[in-house]
């Protein structure tokens, strides 16, 4: 029902990807609720950035182990963002398992990455975080 008390026209859920549900304000704004193709409320996808990695040797290649799923069975996209530590370049920030070269430096250098998944209707997951702890590359002992 709209704010004026009139009932809005209804369409079958199969025709909807986004549903306008009343509550029109005087300036024409609408409250929009996303629905899944089944007509049920769209649930957010789930992101998993994978296990923390410790003891990574500086200068070596590191692979992040992300995954994601959508409870409504929709396709999802991935987005990785570095949130802490010396800046590194991910091989591709929109795949499940990007790689980067661990920075050299002090023992215990920490990096953190965030993974967010987004479903086909644009609903994003809660972020998932993973930490990578880098150790200095030591020369071999004779």
PDB file of C-alpha atoms in Angstrom:
ATOM      1  CA  UNK A   1       0.000   0.000   0.000  1.00  0.00           C
ATOM      2  CA  UNK A   2       1.354   3.432  -0.821  1.00  0.00           C
ATOM      3  CA  UNK A   3       1.663   6.273   1.661  1.00  0.00           C
ATOM      4  CA  UNK A   4      -1.506   7.785   0.163  1.00  0.00           C
ATOM      5  CA  UNK A   5      -3.477   4.666   1.089  1.00  0.00           C
ATOM      6  CA  UNK A   6      -3.797   3.293  -2.454  1.00  0.00           C
ATOM      7  CA  UNK A   7      -2.836  -0.272  -3.242  1.00  0.00           C
ATOM      8  CA  UNK A   8      -0.029  -0.547  -5.758  1.00  0.00           C
ATOM      9  CA  UNK A   9      -0.458  -2.824  -8.791  1.00  0.00           C
ATOM     10  CA  UNK A  10       0.917  -6.294  -8.187  1.00  0.00           C
ATOM     11  CA  UNK A  11       2.879  -8.377 -10.667  1.00  0.00           C
ATOM     12  CA  UNK A  12       3.856 -12.048 -10.463  1.00  0.00           C
ATOM     13  CA  UNK A  13       7.214 -12.579  -8.745  1.00  0.00           C
ATOM     14  CA  UNK A  14       8.513 -14.279 -11.913  1.00  0.00           C
ATOM     15  CA  UNK A  15       8.390 -10.888 -13.650  1.00  0.00           C
ATOM     16  CA  UNK A  16      10.356  -9.107 -10.937  1.00  0.00           C
ATOM     17  CA  UNK A  17      14.027  -8.654 -10.366  1.00  0.00           C
ATOM     18  CA  UNK A  18      13.483  -5.635  -8.149  1.00  0.00           C
ATOM     19  CA  UNK A  19      10.173  -4.833  -6.544  1.00  0.00           C
ATOM     20  CA  UNK A  20       8.911  -1.344  -5.707  1.00  0.00           C
ATOM     21  CA  UNK A  21       6.964  -1.555  -2.487  1.00  0.00           C
ATOM     22  CA  UNK A  22       4.961   1.571  -1.754  1.00  0.00           C
ATOM     23  CA  UNK A  23       6.128   4.203   0.702  1.00  0.00           C
ATOM     24  CA  UNK A  24       6.400   6.947  -1.886  1.00  0.00           C
ATOM     25  CA  UNK A  25       7.517  10.214  -0.381  1.00  0.00           C
ATOM     26  CA  UNK A  26       6.293  13.521  -1.720  1.00  0.00           C
ATOM     27  CA  UNK A  27       9.463  14.000  -3.745  1.00  0.00           C
ATOM     28  CA  UNK A  28       8.988  10.656  -5.536  1.00  0.00           C
ATOM     29  CA  UNK A  29      11.469   8.469  -3.644  1.00  0.00           C
ATOM     30  CA  UNK A  30      10.644   4.759  -3.433  1.00  0.00           C
ATOM     31  CA  UNK A  31      11.649   2.051  -1.014  1.00  0.00           C
ATOM     32  CA  UNK A  32      13.077  -0.795  -3.079  1.00  0.00           C
ATOM     33  CA  UNK A  33      13.260  -4.386  -1.860  1.00  0.00           C
ATOM     34  CA  UNK A  34      15.279  -6.955  -3.781  1.00  0.00           C
ATOM     35  CA  UNK A  35      13.592 -10.286  -4.415  1.00  0.00           C
ATOM     36  CA  UNK A  36      15.070 -13.484  -5.774  1.00  0.00           C
ATOM     37  CA  UNK A  37      13.802 -15.069  -8.997  1.00  0.00           C
ATOM     38  CA  UNK A  38      11.698 -17.409  -6.840  1.00  0.00           C
ATOM     39  CA  UNK A  39       9.769 -14.439  -5.443  1.00  0.00           C
ATOM     40  CA  UNK A  40      11.204 -14.945  -1.960  1.00  0.00           C
ATOM     41  CA  UNK A  41      13.322 -12.248  -0.285  1.00  0.00           C
ATOM     42  CA  UNK A  42      16.855 -12.259  -1.652  1.00  0.00           C
ATOM     43  CA  UNK A  43      19.317 -13.513   0.947  1.00  0.00           C
ATOM     44  CA  UNK A  44      22.904 -12.243   0.953  1.00  0.00           C
ATOM     45  CA  UNK A  45      25.688 -14.450  -0.347  1.00  0.00           C
ATOM     46  CA  UNK A  46      28.408 -15.741   1.982  1.00  0.00           C
ATOM     47  CA  UNK A  47      32.121 -14.982   1.584  1.00  0.00           C
ATOM     48  CA  UNK A  48      34.962 -17.002   3.097  1.00  0.00           C
ATOM     49  CA  UNK A  49      38.455 -15.492   2.748  1.00  0.00           C
ATOM     50  CA  UNK A  50      40.096 -18.776   3.790  1.00  0.00           C
ATOM     51  CA  UNK A  51      42.513 -19.656   6.579  1.00  0.00           C
ATOM     52  CA  UNK A  52      45.118 -17.272   7.958  1.00  0.00           C
ATOM     53  CA  UNK A  53      48.627 -17.930   6.637  1.00  0.00           C
ATOM     54  CA  UNK A  54      51.687 -17.683   8.878  1.00  0.00           C
ATOM     55  CA  UNK A  55      55.375 -18.225   8.233  1.00  0.00           C
ATOM     56  CA  UNK A  56      55.210 -17.037   4.623  1.00  0.00           C
ATOM     57  CA  UNK A  57      58.715 -16.309   3.357  1.00  0.00           C
ATOM     58  CA  UNK A  58      59.306 -12.845   1.905  1.00  0.00           C
ATOM     59  CA  UNK A  59      59.708 -12.826  -1.875  1.00  0.00           C
ATOM     60  CA  UNK A  60      57.638 -15.976  -2.432  1.00  0.00           C
ATOM     61  CA  UNK A  61      54.300 -16.234  -4.200  1.00  0.00           C
ATOM     62  CA  UNK A  62      51.246 -16.418  -1.920  1.00  0.00           C
ATOM     63  CA  UNK A  63      47.826 -17.675  -2.966  1.00  0.00           C
ATOM     64  CA  UNK A  64      44.700 -16.540  -1.120  1.00  0.00           C
ATOM     65  CA  UNK A  65      42.071 -19.275  -0.771  1.00  0.00           C
ATOM     66  CA  UNK A  66      38.685 -17.612  -1.009  1.00  0.00           C
ATOM     67  CA  UNK A  67      35.294 -19.109  -1.627  1.00  0.00           C
ATOM     68  CA  UNK A  68      31.697 -18.006  -1.675  1.00  0.00           C
ATOM     69  CA  UNK A  69      28.168 -19.253  -2.014  1.00  0.00           C
ATOM     70  CA  UNK A  70      24.677 -17.884  -2.483  1.00  0.00           C
ATOM     71  CA  UNK A  71      21.780 -19.451  -0.539  1.00  0.00           C
ATOM     72  CA  UNK A  72      19.423 -18.595  -3.427  1.00  0.00           C
ATOM     73  CA  UNK A  73      21.633 -20.366  -5.981  1.00  0.00           C
ATOM     74  CA  UNK A  74      22.535 -17.183  -7.882  1.00  0.00           C
ATOM     75  CA  UNK A  75      25.889 -16.615  -9.511  1.00  0.00           C
ATOM     76  CA  UNK A  76      28.286 -14.495  -7.463  1.00  0.00           C
ATOM     77  CA  UNK A  77      31.236 -12.247  -8.103  1.00  0.00           C
ATOM     78  CA  UNK A  78      34.281 -11.770  -5.875  1.00  0.00           C
ATOM     79  CA  UNK A  79      36.125  -8.631  -4.768  1.00  0.00           C
ATOM     80  CA  UNK A  80      39.357  -8.705  -2.761  1.00  0.00           C
ATOM     81  CA  UNK A  81      40.751  -5.594  -1.058  1.00  0.00           C
ATOM     82  CA  UNK A  82      43.979  -5.255   0.910  1.00  0.00           C
ATOM     83  CA  UNK A  83      43.140  -3.615   4.258  1.00  0.00           C
ATOM     84  CA  UNK A  84      46.464  -3.665   6.128  1.00  0.00           C
ATOM     85  CA  UNK A  85      50.204  -3.977   5.600  1.00  0.00           C
ATOM     86  CA  UNK A  86      52.736  -3.045   2.942  1.00  0.00           C
ATOM     87  CA  UNK A  87      50.949  -2.672  -0.380  1.00  0.00           C
ATOM     88  CA  UNK A  88      51.083  -5.697  -2.658  1.00  0.00           C
ATOM     89  CA  UNK A  89      49.568  -6.235  -6.093  1.00  0.00           C
ATOM     90  CA  UNK A  90      47.030  -9.029  -6.441  1.00  0.00           C
ATOM     91  CA  UNK A  91      47.131 -11.015  -9.680  1.00  0.00           C
ATOM     92  CA  UNK A  92      43.376 -10.422 -10.067  1.00  0.00           C
ATOM     93  CA  UNK A  93      41.139  -8.983  -7.324  1.00  0.00           C
ATOM     94  CA  UNK A  94      37.955 -10.499  -8.821  1.00  0.00           C
ATOM     95  CA  UNK A  95      38.737 -14.233  -8.644  1.00  0.00           C
ATOM     96  CA  UNK A  96      38.509 -16.739  -5.787  1.00  0.00           C
ATOM     97  CA  UNK A  97      42.236 -17.436  -5.431  1.00  0.00           C
ATOM     98  CA  UNK A  98      44.404 -14.449  -6.380  1.00  0.00           C
ATOM     99  CA  UNK A  99      48.162 -14.502  -5.874  1.00  0.00           C
ATOM    100  CA  UNK A 100      50.742 -11.902  -4.881  1.00  0.00           C
ATOM    101  CA  UNK A 101      54.435 -11.760  -4.044  1.00  0.00           C
ATOM    102  CA  UNK A 102      55.061 -11.546  -0.301  1.00  0.00           C
ATOM    103  CA  UNK A 103      56.986  -8.417   0.593  1.00  0.00           C
ATOM    104  CA  UNK A 104      60.464  -8.724   2.084  1.00  0.00           C
ATOM    105  CA  UNK A 105      61.152  -6.905   5.294  1.00  0.00           C
ATOM    106  CA  UNK A 106      60.984  -7.297   9.005  1.00  0.00           C
ATOM    107  CA  UNK A 107      60.056 -10.574  10.651  1.00  0.00           C
ATOM    108  CA  UNK A 108      56.340 -10.638  11.415  1.00  0.00           C
ATOM    109  CA  UNK A 109      55.222  -8.309   8.626  1.00  0.00           C
ATOM    110  CA  UNK A 110      51.425  -8.591   8.601  1.00  0.00           C
ATOM    111  CA  UNK A 111      49.012  -8.153   5.719  1.00  0.00           C
ATOM    112  CA  UNK A 112      45.236  -8.388   5.792  1.00  0.00           C
ATOM    113  CA  UNK A 113      42.758  -8.883   2.953  1.00  0.00           C
ATOM    114  CA  UNK A 114      38.977  -8.580   2.791  1.00  0.00           C
ATOM    115  CA  UNK A 115      36.746 -10.657   0.517  1.00  0.00           C
ATOM    116  CA  UNK A 116      33.192  -9.621  -0.362  1.00  0.00           C
ATOM    117  CA  UNK A 117      30.918 -11.588  -2.676  1.00  0.00           C
ATOM    118  CA  UNK A 118      27.982 -10.058  -4.551  1.00  0.00           C
ATOM    119  CA  UNK A 119      25.023 -11.953  -5.989  1.00  0.00           C
ATOM    120  CA  UNK A 120      23.411 -11.495  -9.402  1.00  0.00           C
ATOM    121  CA  UNK A 121      20.902  -8.990  -7.961  1.00  0.00           C
ATOM    122  CA  UNK A 122      23.647  -6.801  -6.457  1.00  0.00           C
ATOM    123  CA  UNK A 123      23.324  -7.886  -2.808  1.00  0.00           C
ATOM    124  CA  UNK A 124      26.728  -8.058  -1.088  1.00  0.00           C
ATOM    125  CA  UNK A 125      27.909 -10.455   1.594  1.00  0.00           C
ATOM    126  CA  UNK A 126      29.319  -9.538   4.959  1.00  0.00           C
ATOM    127  CA  UNK A 127      33.086  -9.174   4.551  1.00  0.00           C
ATOM    128  CA  UNK A 128      35.418 -12.034   5.396  1.00  0.00           C
ATOM    129  CA  UNK A 129      39.031 -11.346   6.380  1.00  0.00           C
ATOM    130  CA  UNK A 130      42.288 -13.274   6.132  1.00  0.00           C
ATOM    131  CA  UNK A 131      45.697 -12.403   7.587  1.00  0.00           C
ATOM    132  CA  UNK A 132      49.068 -13.273   6.091  1.00  0.00           C
ATOM    133  CA  UNK A 133      52.199 -13.077   8.266  1.00  0.00           C
ATOM    134  CA  UNK A 134      55.486 -12.799   6.371  1.00  0.00           C
ATOM    135  CA  UNK A 135      58.880 -13.779   7.749  1.00  0.00           C
ATOM    136  CA  UNK A 136      62.212 -12.555   6.404  1.00  0.00           C
ATOM    137  CA  UNK A 137      63.976 -14.751   3.876  1.00  0.00           C
ATOM    138  CA  UNK A 138      67.114 -15.937   5.701  1.00  0.00           C
ATOM    139  CA  UNK A 139      70.284 -16.960   3.866  1.00  0.00           C
ATOM    140  CA  UNK A 140      71.136 -20.663   4.192  1.00  0.00           C
ATOM    141  CA  UNK A 141      73.417 -21.653   7.037  1.00  0.00           C
ATOM    142  CA  UNK A 142      76.612 -23.488   6.034  1.00  0.00           C
TER     143      UNK A 142
END
